[in-house]
XYZ file of C-alpha atoms in Angstrom:
624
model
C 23.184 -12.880 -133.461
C 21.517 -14.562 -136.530
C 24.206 -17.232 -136.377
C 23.304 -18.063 -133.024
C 19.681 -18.213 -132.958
C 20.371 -20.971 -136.094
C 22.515 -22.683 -133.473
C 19.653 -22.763 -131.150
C 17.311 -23.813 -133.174
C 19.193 -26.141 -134.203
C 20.574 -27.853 -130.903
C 16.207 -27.567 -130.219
C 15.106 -29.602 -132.607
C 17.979 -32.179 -132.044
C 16.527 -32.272 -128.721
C 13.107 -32.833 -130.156
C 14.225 -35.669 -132.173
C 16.103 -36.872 -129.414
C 13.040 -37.604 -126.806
C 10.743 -38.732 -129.509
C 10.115 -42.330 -128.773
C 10.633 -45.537 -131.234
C 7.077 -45.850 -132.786
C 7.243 -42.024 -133.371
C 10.289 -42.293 -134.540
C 9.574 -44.853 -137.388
C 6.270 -42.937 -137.627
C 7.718 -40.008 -138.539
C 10.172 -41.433 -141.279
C 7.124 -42.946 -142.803
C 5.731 -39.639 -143.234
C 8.462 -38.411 -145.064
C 9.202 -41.202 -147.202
C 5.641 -42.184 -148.654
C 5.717 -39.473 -150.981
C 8.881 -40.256 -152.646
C 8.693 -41.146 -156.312
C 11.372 -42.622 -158.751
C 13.817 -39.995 -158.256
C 14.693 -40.488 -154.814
C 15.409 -44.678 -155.199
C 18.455 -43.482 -152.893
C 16.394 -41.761 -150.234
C 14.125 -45.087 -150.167
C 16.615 -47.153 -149.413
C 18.349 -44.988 -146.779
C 14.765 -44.518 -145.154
C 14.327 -48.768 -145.105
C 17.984 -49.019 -143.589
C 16.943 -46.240 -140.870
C 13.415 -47.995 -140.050
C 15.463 -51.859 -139.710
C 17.730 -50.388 -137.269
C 15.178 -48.882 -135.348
C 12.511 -51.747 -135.034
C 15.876 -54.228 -134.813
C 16.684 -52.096 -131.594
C 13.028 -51.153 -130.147
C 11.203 -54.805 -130.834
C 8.967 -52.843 -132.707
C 8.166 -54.687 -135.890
C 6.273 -52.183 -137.851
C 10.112 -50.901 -139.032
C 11.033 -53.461 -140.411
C 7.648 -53.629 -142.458
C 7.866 -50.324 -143.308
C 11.841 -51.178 -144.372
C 10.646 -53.751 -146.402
C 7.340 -51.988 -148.220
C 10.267 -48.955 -149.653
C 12.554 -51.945 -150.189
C 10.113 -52.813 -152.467
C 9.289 -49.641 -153.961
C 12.559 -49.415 -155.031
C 12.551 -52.646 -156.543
C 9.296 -51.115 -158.725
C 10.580 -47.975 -159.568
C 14.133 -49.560 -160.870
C 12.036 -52.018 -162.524
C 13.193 -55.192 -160.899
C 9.562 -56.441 -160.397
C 10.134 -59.764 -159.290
C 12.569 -58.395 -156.627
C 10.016 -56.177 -155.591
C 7.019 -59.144 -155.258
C 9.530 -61.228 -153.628
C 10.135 -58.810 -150.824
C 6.478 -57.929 -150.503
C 5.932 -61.347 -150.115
C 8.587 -61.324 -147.248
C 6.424 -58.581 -145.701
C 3.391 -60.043 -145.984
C 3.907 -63.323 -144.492
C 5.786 -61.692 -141.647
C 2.573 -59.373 -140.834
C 0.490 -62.768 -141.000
C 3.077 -64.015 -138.356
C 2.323 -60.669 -136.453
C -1.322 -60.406 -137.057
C -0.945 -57.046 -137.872
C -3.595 -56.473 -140.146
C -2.737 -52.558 -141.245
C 0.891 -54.223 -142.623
C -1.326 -56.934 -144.543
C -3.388 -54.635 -146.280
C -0.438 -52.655 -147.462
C 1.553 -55.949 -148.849
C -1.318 -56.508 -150.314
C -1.564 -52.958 -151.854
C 1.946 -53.146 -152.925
C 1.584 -56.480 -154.911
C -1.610 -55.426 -156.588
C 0.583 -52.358 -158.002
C 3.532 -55.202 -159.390
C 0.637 -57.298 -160.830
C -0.716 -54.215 -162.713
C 2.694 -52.897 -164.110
C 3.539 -56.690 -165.096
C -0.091 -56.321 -167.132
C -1.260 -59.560 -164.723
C -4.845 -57.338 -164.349
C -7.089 -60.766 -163.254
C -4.764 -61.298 -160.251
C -4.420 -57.523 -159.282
C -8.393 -57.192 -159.317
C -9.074 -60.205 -157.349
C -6.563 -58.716 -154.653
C -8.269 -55.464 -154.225
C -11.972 -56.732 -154.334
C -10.817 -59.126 -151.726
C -9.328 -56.157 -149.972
C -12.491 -53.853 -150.145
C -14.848 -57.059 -149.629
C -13.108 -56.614 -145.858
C -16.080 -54.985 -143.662
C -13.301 -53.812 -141.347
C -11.284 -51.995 -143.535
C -13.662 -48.862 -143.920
C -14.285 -48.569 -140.442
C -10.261 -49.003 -139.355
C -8.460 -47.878 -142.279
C -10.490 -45.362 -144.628
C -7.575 -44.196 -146.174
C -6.292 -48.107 -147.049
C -9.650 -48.282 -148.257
C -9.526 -45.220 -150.777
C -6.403 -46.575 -152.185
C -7.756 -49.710 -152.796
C -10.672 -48.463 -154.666
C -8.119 -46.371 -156.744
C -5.866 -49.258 -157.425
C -9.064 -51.657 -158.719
C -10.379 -48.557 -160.859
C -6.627 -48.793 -162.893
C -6.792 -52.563 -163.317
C -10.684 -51.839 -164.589
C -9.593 -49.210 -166.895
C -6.523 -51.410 -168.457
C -9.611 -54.354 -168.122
C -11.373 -51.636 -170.769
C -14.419 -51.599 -168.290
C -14.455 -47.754 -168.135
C -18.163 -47.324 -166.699
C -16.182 -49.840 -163.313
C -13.183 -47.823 -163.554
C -14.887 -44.277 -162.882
C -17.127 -46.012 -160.151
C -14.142 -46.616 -158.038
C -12.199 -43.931 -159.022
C -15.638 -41.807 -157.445
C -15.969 -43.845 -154.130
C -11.904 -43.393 -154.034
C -11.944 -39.393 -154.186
C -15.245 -39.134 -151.946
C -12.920 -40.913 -148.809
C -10.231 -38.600 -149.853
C -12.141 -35.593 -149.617
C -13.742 -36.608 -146.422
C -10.104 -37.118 -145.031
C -8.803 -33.639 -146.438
C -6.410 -35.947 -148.393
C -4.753 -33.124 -150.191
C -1.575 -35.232 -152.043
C -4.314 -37.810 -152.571
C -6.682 -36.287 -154.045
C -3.870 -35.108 -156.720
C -2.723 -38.057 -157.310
C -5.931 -39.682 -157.704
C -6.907 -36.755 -160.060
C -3.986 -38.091 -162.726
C -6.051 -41.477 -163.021
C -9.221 -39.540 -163.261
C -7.882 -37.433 -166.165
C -6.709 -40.567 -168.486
C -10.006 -42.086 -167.906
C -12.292 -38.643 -169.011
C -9.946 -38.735 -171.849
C -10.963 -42.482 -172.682
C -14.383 -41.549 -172.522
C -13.970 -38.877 -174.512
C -14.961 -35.633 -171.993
C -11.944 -34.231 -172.841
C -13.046 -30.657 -171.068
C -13.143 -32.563 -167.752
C -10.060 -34.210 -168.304
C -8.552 -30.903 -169.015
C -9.895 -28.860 -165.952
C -8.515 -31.365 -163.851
C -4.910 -31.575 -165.564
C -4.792 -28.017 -164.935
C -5.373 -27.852 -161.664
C -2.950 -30.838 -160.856
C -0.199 -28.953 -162.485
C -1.238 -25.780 -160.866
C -0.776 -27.507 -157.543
C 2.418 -29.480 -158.535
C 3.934 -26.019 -159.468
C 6.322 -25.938 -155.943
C 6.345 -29.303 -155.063
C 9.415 -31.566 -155.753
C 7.530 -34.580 -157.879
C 8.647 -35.315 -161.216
C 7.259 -38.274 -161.356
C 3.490 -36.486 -160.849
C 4.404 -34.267 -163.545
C 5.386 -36.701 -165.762
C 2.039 -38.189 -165.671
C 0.196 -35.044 -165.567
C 2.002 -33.948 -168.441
C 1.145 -37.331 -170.495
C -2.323 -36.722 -169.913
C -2.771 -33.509 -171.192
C -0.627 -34.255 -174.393
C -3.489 -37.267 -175.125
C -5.957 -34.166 -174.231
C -4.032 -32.066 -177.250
C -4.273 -34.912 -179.664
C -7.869 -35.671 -179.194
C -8.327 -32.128 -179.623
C -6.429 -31.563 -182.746
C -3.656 -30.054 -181.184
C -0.889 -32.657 -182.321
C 2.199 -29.612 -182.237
C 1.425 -29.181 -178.671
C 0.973 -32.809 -177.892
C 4.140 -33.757 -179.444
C 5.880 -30.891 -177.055
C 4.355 -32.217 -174.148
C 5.452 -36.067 -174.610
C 8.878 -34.714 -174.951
C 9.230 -32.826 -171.943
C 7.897 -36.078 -170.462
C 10.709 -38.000 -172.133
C 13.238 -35.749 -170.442
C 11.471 -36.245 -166.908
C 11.620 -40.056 -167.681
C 15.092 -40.306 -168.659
C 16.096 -37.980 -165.251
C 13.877 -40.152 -163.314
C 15.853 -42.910 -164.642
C 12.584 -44.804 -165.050
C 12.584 -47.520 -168.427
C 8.968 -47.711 -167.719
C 7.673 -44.480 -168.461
C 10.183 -43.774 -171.088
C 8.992 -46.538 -173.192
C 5.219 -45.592 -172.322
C 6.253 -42.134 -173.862
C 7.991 -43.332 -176.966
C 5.099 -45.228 -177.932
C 2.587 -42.038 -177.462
C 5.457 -40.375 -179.895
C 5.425 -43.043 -182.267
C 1.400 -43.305 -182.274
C 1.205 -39.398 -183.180
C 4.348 -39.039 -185.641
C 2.510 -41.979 -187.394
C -0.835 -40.079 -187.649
C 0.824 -37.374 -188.814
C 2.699 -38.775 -191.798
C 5.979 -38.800 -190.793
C 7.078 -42.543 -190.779
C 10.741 -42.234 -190.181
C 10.179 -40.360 -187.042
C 7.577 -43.173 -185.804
C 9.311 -46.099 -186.668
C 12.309 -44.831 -184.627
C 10.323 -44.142 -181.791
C 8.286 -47.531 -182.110
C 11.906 -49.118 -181.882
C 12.832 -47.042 -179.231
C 9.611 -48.479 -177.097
C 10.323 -52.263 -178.007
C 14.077 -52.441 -177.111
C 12.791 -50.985 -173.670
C 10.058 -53.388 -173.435
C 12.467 -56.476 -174.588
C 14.946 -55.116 -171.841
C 12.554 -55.427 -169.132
C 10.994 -58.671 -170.129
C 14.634 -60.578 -170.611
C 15.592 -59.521 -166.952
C 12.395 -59.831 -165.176
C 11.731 -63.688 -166.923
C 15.359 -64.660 -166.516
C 15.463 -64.007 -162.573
C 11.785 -64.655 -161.987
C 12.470 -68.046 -163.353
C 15.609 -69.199 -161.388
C 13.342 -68.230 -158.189
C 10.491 -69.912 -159.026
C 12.632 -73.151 -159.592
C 14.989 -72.719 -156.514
C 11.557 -72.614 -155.435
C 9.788 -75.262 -156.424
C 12.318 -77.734 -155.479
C 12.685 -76.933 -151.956
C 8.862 -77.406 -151.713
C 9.210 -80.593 -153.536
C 11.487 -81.819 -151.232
C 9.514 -81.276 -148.376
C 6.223 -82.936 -149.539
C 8.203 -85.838 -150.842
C 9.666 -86.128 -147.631
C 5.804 -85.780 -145.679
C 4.740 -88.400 -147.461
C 8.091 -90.531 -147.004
C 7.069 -90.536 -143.165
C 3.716 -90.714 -143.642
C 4.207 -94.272 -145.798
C 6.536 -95.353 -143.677
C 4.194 -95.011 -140.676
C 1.782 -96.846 -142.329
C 3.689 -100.015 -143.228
C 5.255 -100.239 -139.642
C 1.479 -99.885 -138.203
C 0.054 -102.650 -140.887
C 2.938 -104.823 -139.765
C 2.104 -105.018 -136.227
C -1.194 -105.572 -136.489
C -1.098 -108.970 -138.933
C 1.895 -109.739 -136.730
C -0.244 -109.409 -133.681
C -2.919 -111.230 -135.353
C -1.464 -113.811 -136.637
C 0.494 -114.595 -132.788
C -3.138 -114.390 -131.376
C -4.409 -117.011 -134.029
C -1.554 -119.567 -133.852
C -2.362 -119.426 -130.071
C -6.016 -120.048 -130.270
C -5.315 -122.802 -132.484
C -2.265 -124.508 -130.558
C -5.185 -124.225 -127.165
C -7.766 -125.549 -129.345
C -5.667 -128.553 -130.116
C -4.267 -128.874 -126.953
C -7.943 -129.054 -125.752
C -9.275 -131.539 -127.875
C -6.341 -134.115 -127.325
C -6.040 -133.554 -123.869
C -9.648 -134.344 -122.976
C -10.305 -136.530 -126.055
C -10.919 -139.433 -123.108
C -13.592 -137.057 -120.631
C -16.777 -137.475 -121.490
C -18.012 -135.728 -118.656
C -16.023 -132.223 -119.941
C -17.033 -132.374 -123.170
C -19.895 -130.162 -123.095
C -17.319 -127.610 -121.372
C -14.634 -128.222 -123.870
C -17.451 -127.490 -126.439
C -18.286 -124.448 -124.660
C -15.104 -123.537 -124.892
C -14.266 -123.968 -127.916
C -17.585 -121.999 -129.005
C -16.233 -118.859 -127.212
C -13.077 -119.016 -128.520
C -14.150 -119.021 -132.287
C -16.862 -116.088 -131.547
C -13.996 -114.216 -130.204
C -11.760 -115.289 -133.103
C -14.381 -113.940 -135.131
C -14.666 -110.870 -133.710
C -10.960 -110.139 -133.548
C -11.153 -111.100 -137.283
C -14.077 -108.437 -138.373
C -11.623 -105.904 -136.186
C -9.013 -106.993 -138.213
C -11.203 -106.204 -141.232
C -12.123 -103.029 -140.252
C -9.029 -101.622 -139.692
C -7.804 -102.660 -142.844
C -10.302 -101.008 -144.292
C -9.691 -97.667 -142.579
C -5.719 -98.414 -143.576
C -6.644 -99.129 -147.131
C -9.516 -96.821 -147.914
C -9.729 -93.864 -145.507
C -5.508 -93.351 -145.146
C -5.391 -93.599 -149.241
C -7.922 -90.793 -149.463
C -5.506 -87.982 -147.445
C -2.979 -88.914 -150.007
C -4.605 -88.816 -153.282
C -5.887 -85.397 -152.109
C -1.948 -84.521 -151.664
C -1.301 -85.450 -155.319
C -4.126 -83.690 -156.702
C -3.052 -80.236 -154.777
C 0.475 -81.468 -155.918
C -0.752 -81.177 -159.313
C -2.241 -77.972 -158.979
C 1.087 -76.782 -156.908
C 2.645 -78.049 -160.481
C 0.428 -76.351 -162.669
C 0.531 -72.570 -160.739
C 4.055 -71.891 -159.936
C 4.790 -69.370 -163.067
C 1.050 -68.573 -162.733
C -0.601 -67.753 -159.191
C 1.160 -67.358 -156.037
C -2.038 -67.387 -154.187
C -2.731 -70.869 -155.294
C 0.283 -72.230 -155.175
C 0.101 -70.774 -150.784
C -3.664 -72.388 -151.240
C -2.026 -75.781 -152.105
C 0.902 -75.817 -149.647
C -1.652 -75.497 -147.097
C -3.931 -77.898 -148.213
C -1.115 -80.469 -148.446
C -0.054 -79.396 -144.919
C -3.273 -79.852 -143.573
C -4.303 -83.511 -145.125
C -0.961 -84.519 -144.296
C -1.849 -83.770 -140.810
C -5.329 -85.324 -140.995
C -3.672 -88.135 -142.084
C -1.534 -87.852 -138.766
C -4.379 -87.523 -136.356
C -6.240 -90.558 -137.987
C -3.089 -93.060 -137.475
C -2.695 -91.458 -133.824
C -6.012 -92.102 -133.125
C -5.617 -96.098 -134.030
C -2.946 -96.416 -132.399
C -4.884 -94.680 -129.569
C -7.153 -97.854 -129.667
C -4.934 -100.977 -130.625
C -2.199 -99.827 -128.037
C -4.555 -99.168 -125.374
C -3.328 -95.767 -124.477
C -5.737 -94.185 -122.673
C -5.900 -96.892 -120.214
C -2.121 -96.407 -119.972
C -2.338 -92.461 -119.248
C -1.346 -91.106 -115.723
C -4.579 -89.755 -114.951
C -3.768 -86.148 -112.993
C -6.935 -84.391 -111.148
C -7.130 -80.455 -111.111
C -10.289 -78.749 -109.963
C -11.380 -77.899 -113.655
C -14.241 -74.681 -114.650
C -16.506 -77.124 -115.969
C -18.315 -73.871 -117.943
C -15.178 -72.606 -119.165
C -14.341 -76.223 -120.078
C -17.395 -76.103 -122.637
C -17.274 -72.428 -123.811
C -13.209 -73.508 -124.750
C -14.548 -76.293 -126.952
C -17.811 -74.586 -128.390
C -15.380 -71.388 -128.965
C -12.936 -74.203 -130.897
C -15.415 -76.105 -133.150
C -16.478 -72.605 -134.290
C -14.888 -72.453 -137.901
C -16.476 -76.056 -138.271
C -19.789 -74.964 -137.086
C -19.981 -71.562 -139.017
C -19.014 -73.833 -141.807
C -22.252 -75.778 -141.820
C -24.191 -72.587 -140.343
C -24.676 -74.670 -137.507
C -25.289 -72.764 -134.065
C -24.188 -74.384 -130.940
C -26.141 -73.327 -127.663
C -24.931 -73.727 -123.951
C -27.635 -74.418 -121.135
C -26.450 -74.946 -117.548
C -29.107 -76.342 -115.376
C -31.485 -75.792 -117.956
C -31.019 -72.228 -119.090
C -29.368 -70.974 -121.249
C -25.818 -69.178 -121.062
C -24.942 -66.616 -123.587
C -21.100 -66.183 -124.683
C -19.569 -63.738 -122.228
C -22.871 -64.481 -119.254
C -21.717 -65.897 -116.214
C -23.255 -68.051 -113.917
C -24.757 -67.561 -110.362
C -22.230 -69.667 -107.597
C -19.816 -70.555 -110.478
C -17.789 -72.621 -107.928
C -20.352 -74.656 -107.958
C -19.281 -76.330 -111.089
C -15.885 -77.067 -110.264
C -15.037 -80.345 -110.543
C -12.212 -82.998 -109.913
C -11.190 -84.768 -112.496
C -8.750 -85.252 -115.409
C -9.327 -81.847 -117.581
C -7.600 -83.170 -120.777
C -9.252 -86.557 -120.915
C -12.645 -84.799 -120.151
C -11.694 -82.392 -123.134
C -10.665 -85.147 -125.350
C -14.080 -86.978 -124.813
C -16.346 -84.073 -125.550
C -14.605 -83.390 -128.347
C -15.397 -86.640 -129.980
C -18.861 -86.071 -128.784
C -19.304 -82.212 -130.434
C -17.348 -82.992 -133.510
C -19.671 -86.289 -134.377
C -22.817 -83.850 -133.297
C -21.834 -81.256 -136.122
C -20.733 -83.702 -138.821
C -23.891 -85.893 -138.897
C -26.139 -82.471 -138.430
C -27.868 -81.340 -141.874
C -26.698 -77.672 -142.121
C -28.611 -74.237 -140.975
C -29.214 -76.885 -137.836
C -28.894 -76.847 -133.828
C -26.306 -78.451 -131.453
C -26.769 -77.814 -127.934
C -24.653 -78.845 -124.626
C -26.140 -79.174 -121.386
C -24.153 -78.747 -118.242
C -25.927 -79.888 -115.279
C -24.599 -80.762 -111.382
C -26.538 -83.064 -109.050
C -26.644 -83.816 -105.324
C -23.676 -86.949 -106.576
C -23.011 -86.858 -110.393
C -21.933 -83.947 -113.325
C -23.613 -84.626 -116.366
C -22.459 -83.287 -119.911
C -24.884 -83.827 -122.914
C -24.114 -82.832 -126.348
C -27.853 -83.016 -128.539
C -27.528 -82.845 -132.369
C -30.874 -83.143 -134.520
C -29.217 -84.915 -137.812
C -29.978 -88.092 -139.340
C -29.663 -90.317 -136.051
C -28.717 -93.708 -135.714
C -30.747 -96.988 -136.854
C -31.980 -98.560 -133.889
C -30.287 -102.073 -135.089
C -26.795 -100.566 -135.832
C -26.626 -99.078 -132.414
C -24.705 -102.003 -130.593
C -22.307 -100.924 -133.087
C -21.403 -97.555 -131.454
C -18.552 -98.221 -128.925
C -17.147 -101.092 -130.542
C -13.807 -100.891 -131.999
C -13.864 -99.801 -135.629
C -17.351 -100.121 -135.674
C -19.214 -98.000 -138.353
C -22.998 -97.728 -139.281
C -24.310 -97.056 -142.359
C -25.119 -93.141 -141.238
C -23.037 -90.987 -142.760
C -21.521 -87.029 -141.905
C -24.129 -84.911 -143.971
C -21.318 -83.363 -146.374
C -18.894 -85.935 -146.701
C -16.797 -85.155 -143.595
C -14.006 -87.830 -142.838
C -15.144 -90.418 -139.915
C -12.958 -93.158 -138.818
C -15.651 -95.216 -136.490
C -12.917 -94.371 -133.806
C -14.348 -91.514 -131.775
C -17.192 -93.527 -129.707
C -14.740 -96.153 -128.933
C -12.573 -93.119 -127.399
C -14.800 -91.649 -125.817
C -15.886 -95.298 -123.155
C -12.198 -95.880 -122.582
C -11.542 -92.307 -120.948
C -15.538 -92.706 -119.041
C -14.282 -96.044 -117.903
C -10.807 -93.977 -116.638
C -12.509 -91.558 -115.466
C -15.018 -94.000 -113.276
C -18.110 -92.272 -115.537
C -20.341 -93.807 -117.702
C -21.371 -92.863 -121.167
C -24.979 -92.911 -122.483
C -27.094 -92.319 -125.582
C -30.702 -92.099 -127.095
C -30.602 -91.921 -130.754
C -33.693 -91.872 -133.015
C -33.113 -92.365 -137.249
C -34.077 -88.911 -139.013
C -34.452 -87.090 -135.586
C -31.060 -86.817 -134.369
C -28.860 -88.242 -131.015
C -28.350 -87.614 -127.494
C -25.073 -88.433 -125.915
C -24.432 -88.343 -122.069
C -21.484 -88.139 -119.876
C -22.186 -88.847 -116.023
C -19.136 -88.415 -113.859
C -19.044 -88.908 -109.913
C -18.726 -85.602 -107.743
C-alpha cells in the first residue's frame, strides 16, 4: 500500500510539473538555484543548461539570462573571474537589447560582486550608487534594491568607511525585514557581524553570529557557515580567546578546502598566520603566511594571463573597426571636395570662354555695348557669389568635418588608455566614436542634400497626414535635446494649448495633404535651430493653426535672435551669421536653406520675424 501511494504521488507531481507553463517553469528553477553556494558549481551549471533549453524552445529570454547569471556564478565561485565578468557582460548587453530592466540590474549586481573580490572597490561602488540612484528600483524591485545597499556597504567597509558601511548595511536589513526575507536577512547578518567586530561591539557581533549559526543548524550551506564561523573566530581573538579562535579558523579551513574554494582558503590561512604570529609561534605563521601567498599568486597568474589575451583580442577588433569608420569617412570627403572644385572650376572656364566670346563678338556694336556691359556685370556678381559658396563650403569641409574627427581621436585615446582599466569607459568611448562618426555622416548628407539638389529631385507622395500627431512625434523626439538644456517645448493649436496625451475637438479637421516626410524634415530643421540658439531653463513653443485656405506651423524660440543686417543671410546656401547655438552645439548654416527647397516643393512659403536678444519666429504656410 505504502509503495503505491509513493507511486501516486509521484506520477502527481510529474503531472504538476508537466502543465506548468515556460515562464513558471524557468521561474521555478530560479528558485531553487539562487541559493546555491560553492559546493554545488555542478548543480549551477546543470540549472543554466536546463534554463537555455527552455527559453531556446519557449522565446522566452529571461532563461537564457538566468543561464547566463549561474554561468557566471560558477565562474566566481571556481575563481575564474574574468570568465565570470565576461559572461555577465554577455548578459547585460543582451538585457539592454531586451530592455528588460530586472535582468540589467542583476548583471549589474553580479559585476559589482567580481569587482569587489578582484579588490577593484572604486568601480564596484560607482555601480551600486548608480544602481540605488535609480528612483524606480525601490518602487519595482525592493528586494534588487536591498541587495544593492548590501553590496555598496561591503565595498564601504573594504573602502575602511565603517560609519557608510553600517548605513547601508541598516537600510539593507530594514527592506529585508519588511519583505519577510528570511535567507536574506541571514545572509546579510554575516556582513553585519564583521563590521560590529571592526568597530569593536564585539557583544553585537556575537549575538548575531549565534543566531546565524543557530538558524544554519539544518540547512545545507557550507559556504554560510564558513563565513559565520570566520566571524566569530575574529570575535574570540578580540576577546582574548585565541585557543578557540584558532579552532574555529580550522574548521573553516576544512569547509574551504570541501568547498573547493582557493578564495576562502587563502582568506583563512592568513587569519591563522595573523594569530599564530601574535601568539609567538613563528614557524606555525610563516607556514601559514606561505600557504596564503601561493594561493593568492595562483589566482593572480591565471586571472592576468587570460584577462589579458581578451582584452587584446579585444582591442584589436575594435581597432579595426574605427580605423575602418574613418577610412570611409575620409574617403567620402575627398570624393565630395573633388566634385565640387571640379564643378567649379567647369563653371568658371565657361563664364570666362562666354565672356570672351562676348567681347570679341560685339567688339564692332556700339549700340550693345551697354547690354554686353550689363552682362558682363551679372555674370561676375554671380561668379562672385558662386565663389563665397565655394568658400563656405570649404570652410564647413575644412573646419566643421575636422572637428567630428579630432573628437574620434581624443575618445580613441581614452579607448587606449581604459582597456585594462574601466569597461564602462571604454563602452562610453565606443559610443561616443559611434555617434560623431555618425554626426559626421549626417553633416556630409546634408551638403550633398544642397549641392545635388535633392530635394527638388524627390518623388513627392501625398498621404492625408495627423498634422497634431505630426508635431507631438517631433516634440516627443527632440526631448533628450530639450531636457538637456531644461528647455520646455509647448504645443498650442488654434491658440490653446494642448497638453501631451489631450486631444483635440474635430481632430479631422487637421488632416492635411501633403508630403509627411518632407513636412517632418522641415520642422525639424526649424525645432532643432529653436533649441540650439535658446539660452537654457527657456521656452519653445509650436503653433498649429488651420484657416479657411492655408495650414500654418510656427516654431517660436526666445534666444539670442538674429541681427537685423545678417538676416538676408538665412536661406542662402552656406550662409552663417555671427549668432551662435548657446552651448556650442554643431551648426552647419545648412538647415534654413533645407527648409525653402522642401516649402518651394511643397508649393508653401516660409517666413520669419527675428529680433537680436529677443528670440525668432519661423512660419510655414502650406495650401489646404
Amino acid at each position: 500500500m505504502r509503495v503505491l501511494i509513493v507511486i501516486f504521488l509521484s506520477l502527481l507531481t510529474y503531472a504538476v510539473k508537466a502543465q506548468q507553463s515556460p515562464l513558471e517553469k524557468i521561474d521555478s528553477i530560479f528558485l531553487k538555484t539562487q541559493y546555491f553556494d560553492d559546493s554545488k558549481i555542478d548543480s549551477l551549471r546543470i540549472s543554466a543548461n536546463e534554463l537555455r533549453a527552455i527559453g531556446k524552445k519557449s522565446g522566452i529570454k529571461l532563461g537564457e539570462f538566468y543561464a547566463l547569471r549561474f554561468e557566471g556564478w560558477a565562474h566566481e565561485y571556481e575563481g575564474n573571474y574574468d570568465k565570470a565578468l565576461a559572461t555577465y557582460l554577455e548578459l547585460l548587453q543582451k538585457a539592454k537589447e531586451a530592455e528588460d530592466s530586472f535582468s540589467i540590474n542583476m548583471a549589474y549586481n553580479d559585476m559589482g560582486a567580481v569587482y569587489i573580490h578582484t579588490n577593484q572597490n572604486q568601480r564596484a561602488k560607482a555601480i551600486y550608487q548608480e544602481a540605488i540612484d535609480n528612483p524606480l528600483l525601490g518602487k519595482n524591485d525592493p528586494k534588487r534594491l536591498s541587495t544593492f545597499y548590501n553590496n555598496l556597504g561591503i565595498v564601504y567597509k573594504r573602502l575602511d568607511d565603517l560609519d557608510s558601511a553600517l548605513i547601508c548595511y541598516s537600510k539593507s536589513l530594514g527592506i529585508k525585514k519588511e519583505l519577510g526575507d528570511l535567507r536574506g536577512i541571514a545572509d546579510l547578518q554575516i556582513n553585519m557581524a564583521s563590521l560590529m567586530v571592526s568597530l569593536e561591539r564585539y557583544d553585537e557581533a556575537e549575538k548575531i553570529t549565534l543566531e546565524n549559526l543557530e538558524y544554519l543548524k539544518d540547512k545545507d550551506s557550507k559556504a554560510d557557515k564558513w563565513s559565520n564561523l570566520n566571524n566569530l573566530a575574529g570575535i574570540r581573538y578580540s576577546q582574548g580567546k585565541e585557543k578557540e579562535a584558532i579552532a574555529l579558523l580550522k574548521e573553516c579551513l576544512i569547509l574551504a578546502n570541501e568547498l573547493g574554494s582557493k578564495e576562502r582558503e587563502m582568506e583563512t590561512s592568513q587569519d591563522l598566520a595573523h594569530i599564530y604570529e601574535k601568539t609567538g609561534e613563528p614557524a606555525l605563521a610563516l607556514s601559514f603566511y606561505k600557504a596564503a601567498s601561493e594561493i593568492r599568486q595562483e589566482l593572480i597568474n591565471f586571472e592576468t594571463n587570460k584577462k589579458i589575451n581578451e582584452l587584446q583580442e579585444e582591442f584589436n577588433a575594435k581597432e579595426r573597426e574605427v580605423e575602418n569608420k574613418v577610412l570611409n569617412a575620409q574617403l567620402q570627403t575627398e570624393k565630395q571636395r573633388r566634385w565640387v572644385l571640379l564643378s567649379f572650376l567647369i563653371l568658371a572656364c565657361l563664364i570666362v570662354a562666354g565672356v570672351i566670346f562676348a567681347l570679341q563678338k560685339n567688339r564692332k556694336k556700339n549700340q550693345q555695348l551697354a547690354h554686353q556691359n550689363e552682362l558682363i556685370n551679372q555674370q561676375k556678381d554671380k561668379l562672385t557669389e558662386l565663389n563665397s559658396e565655394k568658400n563656405n563650403l570649404i570652410s564647413i569641409v575644412s573646419h566643421d568635418l575636422r572637428s567630428p574627427f579630432n573628437t574620434i581621436a581624443l575618445w580613441n585615446k581614452t579607448l587606449q588608455d581604459n582597456l585594462n582599466k574601466s569597461p564602462l569607459k571604454v563602452a562610453e568611448a565606443t559610443e561616443m566614436v559611434a555617434r560623431t562618426a555618425l554626426y559626421g555622416q549626417q553633416m556630409i548628407n546634408n551638403i550633398l542634400d544642397i549641392e545635388k539638389s535633392e530635394i527638388n529631385n524627390h518623388q513627392v507622395e501625398l498621404t492625408n497626414t495627423d498634422s497634431i500627431n505630426l508635431v507631438r512625434e517631433l516634440i516627443e523626439d527632440f526631448k533628450p535635446a530639450s531636457s538637456g538644456k531644461e528647455i520646455n517645448i509647448q504645443l498650442y493649436v488654434q491658440g490653446k494649448y494642448l497638453a501631451k496625451d489631450e486631444t483635440f475637438d474635430n481632430m479631422e479637421f487637421f488632416t492635411l495633404l501633403t508630403d509627411a516626410n518632407l513636412l517632418r524634415r522641415a520642422l525639424e530643421n526649424l525645432i532643432s535651430n529653436a533649441l540650439k540658439f535658446s539660452k537654457r531653463n527657456s521656452e519653445v513653443f509650436v503653433y498649429l493653426a488651420r484657416e479657411e485656405s492655408s495650414f500654418t506651423f510656427t516654431v517660436k524660440d526666445f534666444g539670442i535672435g538674429i541681427p537685423k543686417e545678417e538676416q538676408s543671410k538665412l536661406f542662402s546656401k552656406y550662409g552663417q551669421t555671427s549668432a551662435s547655438p548657446t552651448e556650442n552645439e554643431a551648426s552647419t548654416g545648412l538647415g534654413l536653406s533645407i527648409v525653402k527647397r522642401i516649402m518651394e516643393e511643397l508649393g508653401g512659403t516660409v517666413s520669419f520675424l527675428s529680433e537680436s536678444g529677443k528670440g525668432s519666429e519661423f512660419t510655414l504656410t502650406l495650401p489646404v
